[in-house]
Short mmCIF file of C-alpha atoms in Angstrom, two decimals:
data_model
loop_
_atom_site.label_atom_id
_atom_site.label_comp_id
_atom_site.label_asym_id
_atom_site.label_seq_id
_atom_site.Cartn_x
_atom_site.Cartn_y
_atom_site.Cartn_z
CA MET A 22 -0.05 0.01 0.21
CA PRO A 23 1.01 3.17 -0.68
CA THR A 24 2.13 5.60 2.02
CA HIS A 25 1.46 8.84 0.68
CA THR A 26 1.62 12.10 3.34
CA ILE A 27 -0.76 15.07 2.76
CA ASP A 28 -0.27 18.32 4.27
CA PRO A 29 -3.35 20.16 4.83
CA ASN A 30 -0.83 23.55 5.12
CA THR A 31 -1.21 23.71 1.42
CA TRP A 32 -4.65 23.13 0.63
CA ILE A 33 -6.23 26.26 0.14
CA ASP A 34 -3.22 27.91 -1.87
CA LYS A 35 -3.21 24.72 -3.84
CA TYR A 36 -6.68 23.80 -4.14
CA SER A 37 -9.52 26.28 -3.30
CA ASP A 38 -9.95 28.38 -6.34
CA TYR A 39 -11.10 23.95 -8.36
CA LEU A 40 -12.57 23.40 -5.48
CA PHE A 41 -14.63 26.84 -5.46
CA ASN A 42 -15.05 26.19 -9.49
CA TYR A 43 -16.61 22.79 -9.21
CA THR A 44 -18.95 23.86 -6.54
CA ILE A 45 -20.18 26.74 -8.05
CA VAL A 46 -21.13 24.93 -11.42
CA ARG A 47 -23.40 22.65 -9.31
CA VAL A 48 -24.89 24.87 -6.01
CA ASP A 49 -25.01 27.77 -8.33
CA ASP A 50 -24.49 30.33 -4.87
CA ARG A 51 -21.44 32.10 -3.78
CA GLU A 52 -22.03 31.88 -0.61
CA ILE A 53 -23.26 28.26 -0.21
CA ALA A 54 -20.23 26.59 -3.00
CA GLN A 55 -17.52 28.74 -0.33
CA ASP A 56 -19.37 27.56 2.79
CA LEU A 57 -18.78 23.87 1.05
CA VAL A 58 -15.70 23.96 0.34
CA GLN A 59 -14.58 25.53 3.61
CA GLU A 60 -16.72 22.39 5.18
CA THR A 61 -14.48 19.76 2.62
CA PHE A 62 -11.19 21.27 4.09
CA PHE A 63 -12.57 20.44 7.84
CA ALA A 64 -13.93 16.65 7.65
CA GLY A 65 -10.91 16.89 5.95
CA LEU A 66 -8.78 17.51 8.84
CA LYS A 67 -10.93 15.89 10.52
CA SER A 68 -10.35 12.70 9.08
CA MET A 69 -6.29 12.93 7.12
CA LYS A 70 -5.93 9.56 9.27
CA ASN A 71 -8.42 8.20 6.67
CA PHE A 72 -6.44 9.51 3.64
CA LYS A 73 -4.81 5.99 2.22
CA GLY A 74 -2.76 7.43 -0.63
CA GLU A 75 -4.69 5.93 -3.64
CA ALA A 76 -5.14 8.73 -5.17
CA SER A 77 -4.22 12.44 -4.75
CA GLU A 78 -5.10 14.71 -2.07
CA ARG A 79 -7.12 16.68 -4.52
CA THR A 80 -9.23 13.74 -6.07
CA TRP A 81 -9.69 12.91 -2.08
CA LEU A 82 -10.40 15.93 -1.70
CA ILE A 83 -13.75 16.56 -3.93
CA SER A 84 -14.68 13.09 -3.36
CA ILE A 85 -15.44 14.61 0.40
CA LEU A 86 -16.57 17.39 -1.41
CA LYS A 87 -18.51 15.28 -3.50
CA ARG A 88 -21.42 13.92 -0.57
CA LYS A 89 -20.91 18.14 0.71
CA ILE A 90 -22.92 18.95 -2.22
CA ILE A 91 -25.03 15.75 -2.05
CA ASP A 92 -25.88 16.10 1.71
CA HIS A 93 -26.47 19.95 1.19
CA TYR A 94 -29.20 19.03 -1.75
CA ARG A 95 -30.37 15.64 0.41
CA LYS A 96 -31.31 19.21 3.50
CA ILE A 97 -33.01 21.64 1.14
CA ASN A 98 -35.03 18.76 -0.56
CA SER A 99 -36.20 17.27 2.80
CA ASN A 100 -37.17 21.05 4.05
CA LYS A 101 -38.52 22.12 0.31
CA GLY A 102 -42.29 22.16 0.20
CA LYS A 103 -42.73 22.04 4.34
CA ALA A 104 -44.33 25.89 4.45
CA GLU A 105 -45.55 26.14 7.96
CA VAL A 106 -49.35 25.88 8.38
CA ARG A 107 -50.91 27.65 10.99
CA ILE A 108 -54.36 27.51 12.37
CA ASN A 109 -56.16 29.69 14.01
CA TYR A 110 -59.26 29.48 16.13
CA THR A 111 -61.72 32.72 15.13
CA ASN A 112 -64.26 33.77 17.97
CA ASP A 113 -65.36 37.03 15.82
CA GLY A 114 -69.04 36.75 16.11
CA GLU A 115 -69.92 35.37 13.07
CA THR A 116 -67.95 33.08 12.38
CA GLU A 117 -67.69 31.58 15.71
CA GLY A 118 -65.45 28.17 15.95
CA ASP A 119 -64.35 28.26 12.64
CA TRP A 120 -60.63 27.00 12.24
CA LEU A 121 -58.48 29.42 10.15
CA GLU A 122 -56.10 27.65 7.59
CA GLU A 123 -53.39 30.32 7.13
CA ARG A 124 -50.33 29.31 4.92
CA VAL A 125 -46.60 31.09 5.74
CA ALA A 126 -45.09 32.19 2.25
CA ASP A 127 -42.62 29.39 1.45
CA PRO A 128 -38.95 30.41 1.76
CA PHE A 129 -37.82 28.46 -1.10
CA ASP A 130 -39.85 30.26 -3.62
CA LYS A 131 -37.84 32.56 -6.60
CA ASN A 132 -38.10 35.87 -5.85
CA ALA A 133 -37.75 38.30 -8.34
CA GLU A 134 -34.20 39.11 -7.79
CA GLY A 135 -33.76 35.50 -8.31
CA GLU A 136 -35.31 35.58 -11.65
CA ILE A 137 -33.17 38.42 -13.09
CA GLU A 138 -29.80 36.99 -12.18
CA ASN A 139 -31.21 33.81 -13.64
CA THR A 140 -32.21 35.86 -16.95
CA GLU A 141 -28.79 37.37 -17.12
CA LEU A 142 -26.68 34.58 -16.59
CA GLY A 143 -28.92 32.16 -19.33
CA VAL A 144 -28.23 35.38 -21.95
CA ALA A 145 -24.10 35.05 -20.46
CA ILE A 146 -24.24 31.15 -21.65
CA HIS A 147 -25.61 31.90 -24.42
CA ASN A 148 -22.83 34.62 -25.76
CA CYS A 149 -20.53 31.79 -23.95
CA ILE A 150 -21.67 29.10 -26.28
CA GLY A 151 -21.43 31.33 -29.70
CA LYS A 152 -18.23 32.27 -28.81
CA LEU A 153 -17.31 28.55 -28.92
CA PRO A 154 -15.88 26.94 -32.08
CA GLU A 155 -19.24 26.04 -34.39
CA LYS A 156 -18.71 22.15 -34.24
CA GLN A 157 -17.97 22.73 -30.27
CA ALA A 158 -20.72 25.08 -30.04
CA ARG A 159 -23.49 21.78 -31.31
CA ILE A 160 -21.90 19.42 -29.63
CA PHE A 161 -21.97 20.80 -26.07
CA SER A 162 -25.41 22.06 -26.98
CA MET A 163 -26.73 18.99 -27.76
CA LYS A 164 -25.16 16.45 -24.48
CA THR A 165 -25.31 19.36 -21.72
CA ILE A 166 -28.84 21.76 -22.82
CA GLN A 167 -30.78 18.99 -24.74
CA GLY A 168 -29.71 15.91 -23.55
CA PHE A 169 -29.12 14.14 -26.21
CA ASP A 170 -27.51 10.74 -25.51
CA THR A 171 -23.59 10.04 -25.90
CA GLU A 172 -24.06 7.29 -29.35
CA ALA A 173 -26.70 9.61 -31.42
CA ILE A 174 -24.60 12.78 -30.60
CA CYS A 175 -21.46 10.46 -32.16
CA ASN A 176 -23.66 8.91 -34.73
CA GLU A 177 -24.64 13.08 -36.37
CA PHE A 178 -19.92 13.22 -35.96
CA ASP A 179 -19.12 10.48 -36.61
CA ILE A 180 -16.92 10.60 -33.98
CA THR A 181 -15.80 8.06 -30.69
CA ALA A 182 -17.07 8.38 -27.64
CA SER A 183 -13.67 9.58 -26.15
CA ASN A 184 -13.47 12.08 -28.90
CA LEU A 185 -16.74 13.21 -27.29
CA TRP A 186 -15.57 13.74 -23.98
CA VAL A 187 -13.03 15.56 -24.81
CA ILE A 188 -14.96 18.40 -27.08
CA ILE A 189 -16.83 18.57 -23.83
CA HIS A 190 -14.49 18.99 -21.95
CA ARG A 191 -12.72 21.67 -23.86
CA ALA A 192 -16.22 23.55 -24.14
CA ARG A 193 -16.90 23.05 -20.59
CA THR A 194 -13.32 24.96 -19.47
CA ALA A 195 -13.78 28.18 -22.51
CA MET A 196 -17.44 28.02 -21.10
CA ALA A 197 -15.90 28.55 -17.89
CA GLU A 198 -13.13 30.86 -18.54
CA CYS A 199 -16.39 33.15 -20.44
CA LEU A 200 -18.85 32.69 -17.69
CA GLU A 201 -15.46 33.79 -15.50
CA LYS A 202 -15.27 37.51 -17.71
CA ASN A 203 -18.71 37.99 -18.94
CA TRP A 204 -20.76 37.37 -16.30
CA PHE A 205 -19.07 37.40 -12.16
#
């Protein structure tokens, strides 16, 4: 078994940007992404003794981060739809003895600011896709936006699956750079 040591003193310099970029794409909220990366570093510190050196430090931290992201969504989804319901007993003469159910606003409803940000992000994504080479843009759109399966795309463009994933990777990298310049 390999004996690799890890150095948490270098994690922030080496991995924070990568982990943040990985997270922001998945949670779409800067503060939550920052919190999840911080939780990942903390969990890594707590479980350093479990690091076996079978993967790189970064891969190990990403695996912790993936679990943190999953936990985040589980927590959100377990709270969705559970808007508080209050029931008041009315005693105003005319409706005496009636129970009145009041629904409290769901805190997970989209607000106007969130809708504006989503619209602006959509425009930024569309503009960035327009800057990709034509073939790369079409393949990226078919796979990530339209949800075509790998085989269908490979057949249409006469490429191998590994070539497809190289194209997708390059498109994602270019999109991330473009969005970093034009959106954040």
